[in-house]
mmCIF file of C-alpha atoms and ligand atoms in Angstrom:
data_model
loop_
_atom_site.group_PDB
_atom_site.id
_atom_site.type_symbol
_atom_site.label_atom_id
_atom_site.label_comp_id
_atom_site.label_asym_id
_atom_site.label_seq_id
_atom_site.Cartn_x
_atom_site.Cartn_y
_atom_site.Cartn_z
ATOM 1 C CA MET A 153 112.732 124.955 112.113
ATOM 2 C CA PRO A 154 111.061 121.522 111.952
ATOM 3 C CA SER A 155 111.713 119.425 115.033
ATOM 4 C CA TYR A 156 112.114 115.644 115.261
ATOM 5 C CA LEU A 157 112.318 113.260 118.182
ATOM 6 C CA VAL A 158 113.473 109.722 117.399
ATOM 7 C CA THR A 159 113.206 107.095 120.155
ATOM 8 C CA GLY A 160 115.660 104.209 120.403
ATOM 9 C CA ALA A 161 118.274 106.375 118.734
ATOM 10 C CA SER A 162 121.448 104.835 120.168
ATOM 11 C CA GLN A 163 121.927 102.299 117.393
ATOM 12 C CA GLY A 164 120.404 100.588 114.381
ATOM 13 C CA LEU A 165 117.600 102.256 112.484
ATOM 14 C CA GLY A 166 117.096 104.900 115.193
ATOM 15 C CA PHE A 167 120.649 106.217 114.928
ATOM 16 C CA GLU A 168 120.349 106.191 111.126
ATOM 17 C CA PHE A 169 117.152 108.310 111.303
ATOM 18 C CA VAL A 170 118.998 110.825 113.456
ATOM 19 C CA ARG A 171 122.008 110.803 111.107
ATOM 20 C CA GLN A 172 119.865 111.461 108.017
ATOM 21 C CA LEU A 173 117.714 114.108 109.686
ATOM 22 C CA ALA A 174 120.765 115.953 111.014
ATOM 23 C CA ALA A 175 122.130 116.251 107.473
ATOM 24 C CA ASN A 176 119.634 119.103 107.031
ATOM 25 C CA PRO A 177 120.836 122.025 109.177
ATOM 26 C CA GLU A 178 117.256 123.386 109.224
ATOM 27 C CA ASN A 179 116.131 120.456 111.391
ATOM 28 C CA ILE A 180 116.180 120.288 115.177
ATOM 29 C CA VAL A 181 117.018 116.636 115.843
ATOM 30 C CA ILE A 182 116.708 114.885 119.185
ATOM 31 C CA GLY A 183 117.495 111.240 119.864
ATOM 32 C CA LEU A 184 115.769 109.708 122.867
ATOM 33 C CA VAL A 185 117.992 107.000 124.374
ATOM 34 C CA ARG A 186 118.195 104.954 127.544
ATOM 35 C CA ASN A 187 121.827 105.935 128.052
ATOM 36 C CA LYS A 188 123.379 108.788 126.118
ATOM 37 C CA VAL A 189 127.084 108.124 126.728
ATOM 38 C CA SER A 190 127.752 105.857 123.766
ATOM 39 C CA PRO A 191 125.411 107.512 121.197
ATOM 40 C CA GLU A 192 126.828 110.945 122.031
ATOM 41 C CA ALA A 193 130.370 109.671 121.462
ATOM 42 C CA LYS A 194 129.338 107.931 118.220
ATOM 43 C CA ALA A 195 127.563 111.039 116.932
ATOM 44 C CA LYS A 196 130.542 113.229 117.787
ATOM 45 C CA ALA A 197 132.908 110.830 115.996
ATOM 46 C CA GLN A 198 130.720 111.158 112.888
ATOM 47 C CA GLY A 199 130.577 114.942 113.070
ATOM 48 C CA LEU A 200 126.891 114.999 114.048
ATOM 49 C CA ASN A 201 127.375 117.901 116.401
ATOM 50 C CA SER A 202 123.871 119.339 116.153
ATOM 51 C CA VAL A 203 122.067 116.239 117.441
ATOM 52 C CA HIS A 204 120.713 116.383 121.002
ATOM 53 C CA PHE A 205 120.533 113.140 122.957
ATOM 54 C CA VAL A 206 118.057 113.008 125.832
ATOM 55 C CA GLN A 207 117.737 110.116 128.274
ATOM 56 C CA ALA A 208 114.569 108.282 129.286
ATOM 57 C CA GLN A 209 113.320 104.803 130.111
ATOM 58 C CA TYR A 210 110.425 103.818 127.836
ATOM 59 C CA THR A 211 108.617 101.901 130.569
ATOM 60 C CA ASP A 212 108.782 104.781 133.082
ATOM 61 C CA LEU A 213 106.252 107.561 132.467
ATOM 62 C CA ALA A 214 107.900 109.921 134.979
ATOM 63 C CA SER A 215 111.241 109.646 133.181
ATOM 64 C CA LEU A 216 109.523 110.217 129.818
ATOM 65 C CA LYS A 217 107.726 113.287 131.152
ATOM 66 C CA ALA A 218 111.024 114.631 132.516
ATOM 67 C CA ALA A 219 112.582 114.039 129.068
ATOM 68 C CA SER A 220 109.650 115.861 127.487
ATOM 69 C CA GLU A 221 110.486 118.922 129.588
ATOM 70 C CA VAL A 222 114.080 118.771 128.327
ATOM 71 C CA VAL A 223 112.869 118.445 124.717
ATOM 72 C CA LYS A 224 110.495 121.369 125.278
ATOM 73 C CA GLY A 225 113.491 123.487 126.234
ATOM 74 C CA ILE A 226 115.375 122.455 123.094
ATOM 75 C CA THR A 227 112.571 122.980 120.577
ATOM 76 C CA GLY A 228 110.874 125.962 122.192
ATOM 77 C CA GLY A 229 107.818 123.968 123.236
ATOM 78 C CA ASN A 230 106.740 122.082 120.129
ATOM 79 C CA LEU A 231 107.490 118.929 118.163
ATOM 80 C CA ASN A 232 106.630 118.325 114.511
ATOM 81 C CA TYR A 233 107.639 114.648 114.265
ATOM 82 C CA LEU A 234 107.639 112.023 116.988
ATOM 83 C CA ILE A 235 109.235 108.886 115.518
ATOM 84 C CA ASN A 236 108.610 105.914 117.805
ATOM 85 C CA ASN A 237 111.374 103.527 116.824
ATOM 86 C CA ALA A 238 112.395 101.918 120.130
ATOM 87 C CA ALA A 239 111.382 98.299 120.601
ATOM 88 C CA SER A 240 112.499 95.121 122.226
ATOM 89 C CA VAL A 241 113.029 92.223 119.836
ATOM 90 C CA SER A 242 113.170 89.387 122.288
ATOM 91 C CA GLU A 243 116.119 87.062 121.824
ATOM 92 C CA VAL A 244 114.313 84.498 123.988
ATOM 93 C CA THR A 245 111.494 83.883 121.520
ATOM 94 C CA GLU A 246 112.827 85.479 118.318
ATOM 95 C CA LEU A 247 113.545 82.128 116.641
ATOM 96 C CA ARG A 248 111.170 79.942 118.643
ATOM 97 C CA ASN A 249 107.481 79.129 118.356
ATOM 98 C CA LEU A 250 104.804 78.903 121.037
ATOM 99 C CA GLY A 251 105.126 75.104 121.107
ATOM 100 C CA ASP A 252 108.797 75.286 122.068
ATOM 101 C CA PHE A 253 107.831 76.344 125.601
ATOM 102 C CA HIS A 254 105.575 73.430 126.634
ATOM 103 C CA THR A 255 108.027 72.439 129.355
ATOM 104 C CA ASN A 256 109.079 75.987 130.214
ATOM 105 C CA PHE A 257 105.890 78.015 129.965
ATOM 106 C CA GLU A 258 106.995 80.575 132.567
ATOM 107 C CA THR A 259 109.762 81.737 130.219
ATOM 108 C CA LEU A 260 107.238 82.339 127.457
ATOM 109 C CA GLU A 261 104.841 84.115 129.798
ATOM 110 C CA GLU A 262 107.597 86.392 131.069
ATOM 111 C CA ASP A 263 108.695 87.150 127.517
ATOM 112 C CA LEU A 264 105.152 87.974 126.383
ATOM 113 C CA ARG A 265 104.722 90.357 129.328
ATOM 114 C CA TYR A 266 108.113 91.997 128.757
ATOM 115 C CA SER A 267 107.491 92.513 125.024
ATOM 116 C CA PHE A 268 104.058 94.006 125.725
ATOM 117 C CA ASP A 269 105.433 96.215 128.488
ATOM 118 C CA VAL A 270 108.226 97.712 126.365
ATOM 119 C CA ASN A 271 106.653 97.716 122.901
ATOM 120 C CA VAL A 272 103.011 98.520 123.617
ATOM 121 C CA ILE A 273 102.756 100.176 127.036
ATOM 122 C CA GLY A 274 106.161 101.826 126.506
ATOM 123 C CA LEU A 275 104.878 103.277 123.234
ATOM 124 C CA ILE A 276 101.690 104.534 124.885
ATOM 125 C CA LYS A 277 103.704 106.117 127.716
ATOM 126 C CA THR A 278 106.008 107.778 125.173
ATOM 127 C CA ILE A 279 103.038 109.238 123.301
ATOM 128 C CA GLU A 280 101.455 110.331 126.591
ATOM 129 C CA ALA A 281 104.628 112.216 127.501
ATOM 130 C CA PHE A 282 105.351 113.860 124.134
ATOM 131 C CA LEU A 283 101.888 114.426 122.631
ATOM 132 C CA PRO A 284 101.483 117.887 124.236
ATOM 133 C CA LEU A 285 104.566 119.029 122.292
ATOM 134 C CA VAL A 286 103.123 117.663 119.027
ATOM 135 C CA GLN A 287 99.787 119.342 119.765
ATOM 136 C CA ALA A 288 101.611 122.635 120.298
ATOM 137 C CA ALA A 289 103.464 122.428 116.968
ATOM 138 C CA THR A 290 102.806 124.697 114.036
ATOM 139 C CA GLY A 291 103.081 123.059 110.603
ATOM 140 C CA GLU A 292 103.405 119.274 110.410
ATOM 141 C CA LYS A 293 102.102 117.205 113.337
ATOM 142 C CA LYS A 294 103.047 113.578 112.790
ATOM 143 C CA VAL A 295 103.511 110.607 115.084
ATOM 144 C CA ILE A 296 105.226 107.876 113.083
ATOM 145 C CA THR A 297 105.558 104.506 114.781
ATOM 146 C CA ILE A 298 107.906 101.835 113.513
ATOM 147 C CA SER A 299 106.099 98.521 113.423
ATOM 148 C CA SER A 300 106.833 95.230 111.708
ATOM 149 C CA GLY A 301 105.342 93.122 108.924
ATOM 150 C CA MET A 302 105.899 90.224 111.338
ATOM 151 C CA SER A 303 102.502 91.229 112.773
ATOM 152 C CA ASP A 304 100.719 90.953 109.419
ATOM 153 C CA LEU A 305 98.223 88.077 109.341
ATOM 154 C CA ASP A 306 98.696 87.519 105.595
ATOM 155 C CA LEU A 307 102.457 87.069 106.047
ATOM 156 C CA ILE A 308 101.953 84.759 109.039
ATOM 157 C CA ASN A 309 99.210 82.674 107.430
ATOM 158 C CA SER A 310 100.646 82.432 103.924
ATOM 159 C CA THR A 311 104.044 81.204 105.151
ATOM 160 C CA ASP A 312 103.041 79.547 108.457
ATOM 161 C CA LEU A 313 105.407 81.933 110.172
ATOM 162 C CA ASP A 314 105.290 80.522 113.700
ATOM 163 C CA VAL A 315 108.375 82.093 115.346
ATOM 164 C CA ALA A 316 108.824 85.395 117.206
ATOM 165 C CA ALA A 317 105.321 85.315 118.669
ATOM 166 C CA ALA A 318 106.001 87.676 121.578
ATOM 167 C CA TYR A 319 107.463 90.301 119.257
ATOM 168 C CA ALA A 320 104.795 89.868 116.555
ATOM 169 C CA ILE A 321 101.906 89.925 119.045
ATOM 170 C CA SER A 322 103.317 93.092 120.622
ATOM 171 C CA LYS A 323 103.663 94.776 117.218
ATOM 172 C CA ALA A 324 100.042 93.850 116.414
ATOM 173 C CA GLY A 325 99.187 95.679 119.659
ATOM 174 C CA VAL A 326 101.286 98.618 118.480
ATOM 175 C CA ASN A 327 99.306 98.818 115.228
ATOM 176 C CA VAL A 328 95.999 98.895 117.090
ATOM 177 C CA ALA A 329 97.258 101.456 119.631
ATOM 178 C CA VAL A 330 98.336 103.721 116.758
ATOM 179 C CA ALA A 331 94.925 103.370 115.071
ATOM 180 C CA LYS A 332 93.216 104.219 118.379
ATOM 181 C CA TYR A 333 95.345 107.363 118.727
ATOM 182 C CA SER A 334 94.511 108.291 115.140
ATOM 183 C CA ALA A 335 90.797 107.887 115.840
ATOM 184 C CA LEU A 336 91.183 110.228 118.795
ATOM 185 C CA TYR A 337 93.484 112.916 117.388
ATOM 186 C CA LYS A 338 92.859 112.986 113.625
ATOM 187 C CA LYS A 339 90.400 115.820 114.211
ATOM 188 C CA GLU A 340 93.273 117.862 115.693
ATOM 189 C CA GLY A 341 95.224 117.362 112.466
ATOM 190 C CA ILE A 342 97.737 114.932 113.987
ATOM 191 C CA LEU A 343 98.735 112.068 111.687
ATOM 192 C CA PHE A 344 99.343 108.793 113.501
ATOM 193 C CA MET A 345 100.543 105.868 111.400
ATOM 194 C CA SER A 346 102.606 102.667 111.665
ATOM 195 C CA ILE A 347 105.341 101.895 109.148
ATOM 196 C CA CYS A 348 107.281 98.643 108.742
ATOM 197 C CA PRO A 349 110.847 99.548 107.775
ATOM 198 C CA GLY A 350 111.559 96.210 106.023
ATOM 199 C CA ASN A 351 114.254 93.707 106.912
ATOM 200 C CA ILE A 352 117.369 95.645 107.895
ATOM 201 C CA ALA A 353 120.958 94.689 108.610
ATOM 202 C CA THR A 354 121.107 96.584 111.923
ATOM 203 C CA GLU A 355 123.583 95.629 114.679
ATOM 204 C CA ARG A 356 121.000 93.310 116.184
ATOM 205 C CA GLN A 357 120.456 91.479 112.907
ATOM 206 C CA THR A 358 124.110 91.162 111.952
ATOM 207 C CA ARG A 359 125.344 89.881 115.319
ATOM 208 C CA GLY A 360 124.919 86.307 114.036
ATOM 209 C CA PHE A 361 124.216 83.156 115.983
ATOM 210 C CA THR A 362 126.827 80.840 117.391
ATOM 211 C CA ASN A 363 124.799 77.687 117.886
ATOM 212 C CA GLU A 364 123.816 75.456 114.983
ATOM 213 C CA GLU A 365 120.166 75.139 116.010
ATOM 214 C CA ASP A 366 119.647 78.923 115.892
ATOM 215 C CA LYS A 367 121.493 79.175 112.577
ATOM 216 C CA SER A 368 119.158 76.613 111.061
ATOM 217 C CA ARG A 369 116.056 78.329 112.547
ATOM 218 C CA LEU A 370 117.239 81.623 111.050
ATOM 219 C CA ALA A 371 117.728 79.958 107.645
ATOM 220 C CA ALA A 372 114.189 78.531 107.873
ATOM 221 C CA LEU A 373 112.846 82.029 108.617
ATOM 222 C CA ALA A 374 114.696 83.463 105.596
ATOM 223 C CA THR A 375 113.155 80.724 103.438
ATOM 224 C CA LYS A 376 109.691 81.824 104.583
ATOM 225 C CA PHE A 377 110.469 85.447 103.744
ATOM 226 C CA MET A 378 111.510 84.338 100.249
ATOM 227 C CA LEU A 379 108.298 82.377 99.902
ATOM 228 C CA PHE A 380 106.371 85.581 100.673
ATOM 229 C CA ALA A 381 108.593 87.794 98.482
ATOM 230 C CA PRO A 382 110.525 85.744 95.906
ATOM 231 C CA ASP A 383 112.538 88.807 94.822
ATOM 232 C CA TRP A 384 113.808 89.491 98.351
ATOM 233 C CA LYS A 385 117.613 89.798 98.361
ATOM 234 C CA GLY A 386 118.227 89.736 102.127
ATOM 235 C CA PRO A 387 118.469 92.479 104.767
ATOM 236 C CA MET A 388 119.027 96.020 103.435
ATOM 237 C CA ALA A 389 121.357 98.677 104.793
ATOM 238 C CA PRO A 390 119.864 100.907 107.536
ATOM 239 C CA ALA A 391 120.376 103.964 105.295
ATOM 240 C CA GLU A 392 118.099 102.543 102.574
ATOM 241 C CA SER A 393 115.353 101.703 105.040
ATOM 242 C CA ALA A 394 115.534 105.010 106.949
ATOM 243 C CA SER A 395 115.339 107.125 103.799
ATOM 244 C CA ALA A 396 112.332 105.159 102.503
ATOM 245 C CA VAL A 397 110.521 105.457 105.853
ATOM 246 C CA LEU A 398 111.224 109.196 106.076
ATOM 247 C CA ALA A 399 110.097 109.755 102.462
ATOM 248 C CA LEU A 400 106.809 108.013 103.265
ATOM 249 C CA ALA A 401 106.436 109.941 106.532
ATOM 250 C CA TYR A 402 106.842 113.221 104.609
ATOM 251 C CA ARG A 403 104.307 112.406 101.879
ATOM 252 C CA ALA A 404 101.740 110.698 104.125
ATOM 253 C CA SER A 405 98.735 112.735 105.195
ATOM 254 C CA ILE A 406 95.382 112.444 106.918
ATOM 255 C CA GLU A 407 93.770 113.779 103.713
ATOM 256 C CA ASN A 408 95.217 110.860 101.713
ATOM 257 C CA GLY A 409 93.920 108.263 104.156
ATOM 258 C CA HIS A 410 97.102 107.415 106.053
ATOM 259 C CA GLY A 411 95.590 108.113 109.496
ATOM 260 C CA GLY A 412 95.819 104.962 111.635
ATOM 261 C CA SER A 413 97.248 102.887 108.808
ATOM 262 C CA PHE A 414 99.854 100.143 109.041
ATOM 263 C CA VAL A 415 101.918 99.948 105.855
ATOM 264 C CA SER A 416 105.361 99.019 104.600
ATOM 265 C CA ARG A 417 108.039 101.596 103.761
ATOM 266 C CA HIS A 418 106.668 101.401 100.193
ATOM 267 C CA GLY A 419 103.258 102.533 101.442
ATOM 268 C CA ASP A 420 101.720 99.118 100.733
ATOM 269 C CA ARG A 421 101.753 95.624 102.216
ATOM 270 C CA ASN A 422 105.009 94.491 100.631
ATOM 271 C CA TRP A 423 106.916 94.070 103.867
ATOM 272 C CA MET A 424 110.200 92.898 102.417
HETATM 273 N N1 LIG B 639 115.895 95.383 111.954
HETATM 274 C C1 LIG B 639 114.871 94.889 111.269
HETATM 275 O O1 LIG B 639 115.033 94.054 110.367
HETATM 276 C C2 LIG B 639 113.455 95.343 111.571
HETATM 277 C C3 LIG B 639 112.398 94.818 110.811
HETATM 278 C C4 LIG B 639 111.091 95.271 111.068
HETATM 279 C C5 LIG B 639 110.869 96.206 112.068
HETATM 280 N N2 LIG B 639 111.928 96.681 112.798
HETATM 281 C C6 LIG B 639 111.656 97.678 113.829
HETATM 282 O O2 LIG B 639 112.503 98.784 113.596
HETATM 283 C C7 LIG B 639 112.853 99.402 114.839
HETATM 284 C C8 LIG B 639 114.360 99.496 114.955
HETATM 285 O O3 LIG B 639 114.919 98.218 114.797
HETATM 286 P P1 LIG B 639 116.472 97.937 115.079
HETATM 287 O O4 LIG B 639 116.823 96.677 114.369
HETATM 288 O O5 LIG B 639 117.258 99.157 114.821
HETATM 289 O O6 LIG B 639 116.357 97.619 116.640
HETATM 290 P P2 LIG B 639 117.361 97.606 117.883
HETATM 291 O O7 LIG B 639 118.642 98.212 117.520
HETATM 292 O O8 LIG B 639 117.389 96.232 118.457
HETATM 293 O O9 LIG B 639 116.539 98.481 118.931
HETATM 294 C C9 LIG B 639 116.147 99.776 118.644
HETATM 295 C C10 LIG B 639 116.147 100.557 119.922
HETATM 296 O O10 LIG B 639 115.143 100.085 120.784
HETATM 297 C C11 LIG B 639 115.569 100.235 122.132
HETATM 298 N N3 LIG B 639 115.498 98.945 122.795
HETATM 299 C C12 LIG B 639 116.012 97.783 122.390
HETATM 300 N N4 LIG B 639 115.771 96.825 123.321
HETATM 301 C C13 LIG B 639 115.071 97.411 124.300
HETATM 302 C C14 LIG B 639 114.528 96.956 125.538
HETATM 303 N N5 LIG B 639 114.658 95.691 125.915
HETATM 304 N N6 LIG B 639 113.869 97.837 126.309
HETATM 305 C C15 LIG B 639 113.740 99.123 125.926
HETATM 306 N N7 LIG B 639 114.255 99.609 124.772
HETATM 307 C C16 LIG B 639 114.895 98.766 123.975
HETATM 308 C C17 LIG B 639 116.984 100.742 122.111
HETATM 309 O O11 LIG B 639 116.846 102.107 122.430
HETATM 310 P P3 LIG B 639 117.936 103.034 123.131
HETATM 311 O O12 LIG B 639 118.702 103.554 121.962
HETATM 312 O O13 LIG B 639 117.139 104.073 123.796
HETATM 313 O O14 LIG B 639 118.742 102.213 124.053
HETATM 314 C C18 LIG B 639 117.443 100.490 120.694
HETATM 315 O O15 LIG B 639 118.324 101.445 120.201
HETATM 316 C C19 LIG B 639 112.184 98.561 115.925
HETATM 317 O O16 LIG B 639 110.933 99.127 116.256
HETATM 318 C C20 LIG B 639 111.977 97.219 115.241
HETATM 319 O O17 LIG B 639 110.918 96.482 115.808
HETATM 320 C C21 LIG B 639 113.209 96.278 112.578
#
């Protein structure tokens, strides 16, 4: 039975990955979460009784290694797909640019460190903890990391996209980390790649903003997205994004040049 571990599975895209994967009774599906109480209840309410939720903190290697032991017990010692979906999208700098912190630089510095710690070092710790299970797998061996087009230089430069620097810089680090892992483990037949899932109406995105300044910053960001992709119709449902990402993850291969790549859910550089 193919086995899947999805990180950040309590909500948003991560929960949707788990939901879609669990629809196939052949799959062993594990959601890695920081706290399993609420995702377990949500999964149960939706009849997703076969999904296993395992707890870990992405910034704590010991907790990830302990979770890996639990996952080993569930899968029988191997893992075909590690889907690194967890990430912090900082609310502090999400709609602000680097110049907005001239008088409060410490806030920016703290946010940059936090984003790097969770999104880059947390990713590397997660791979460190779970890679032995992927190496032990028979059949597919894929480490799929969810990145963001926000880290694409063409998108930034063509639209002067100045906001969300901490997040975008951390995702650029993610892309490089994934390429480095690919360079190291391609010869073992493990596919490492980064996929941008597109703009999705997850809980985080649909929470809305109460203050007028943030609403207008969000509208300005949407205008830039439309400049980059004039056909863009706004955020898509999580189900549409998850199925496109999974379809790409299934068809992608080292042989076809996907090792270390950073692409959209379409397999190209159309991020929207
Ligand atoms: N939504 C979009 O439009 C969009 C666009 C491009 C890329 N992405 C990427 O797609 C992935 C999923 O996005 P999403 O909108 O579903 O995100 P989300 O709900 O905000 O977060 C996804 C998961 O990341 C973990 N997480 C969030 N904040 C964290 C923190 N401060 N420290 C540690 N873990 C944290 C949580 O994991 P637990 O479940 O373990 O608590 C959460 O379930 C992310 O990698 C994101 O960067 C999203």
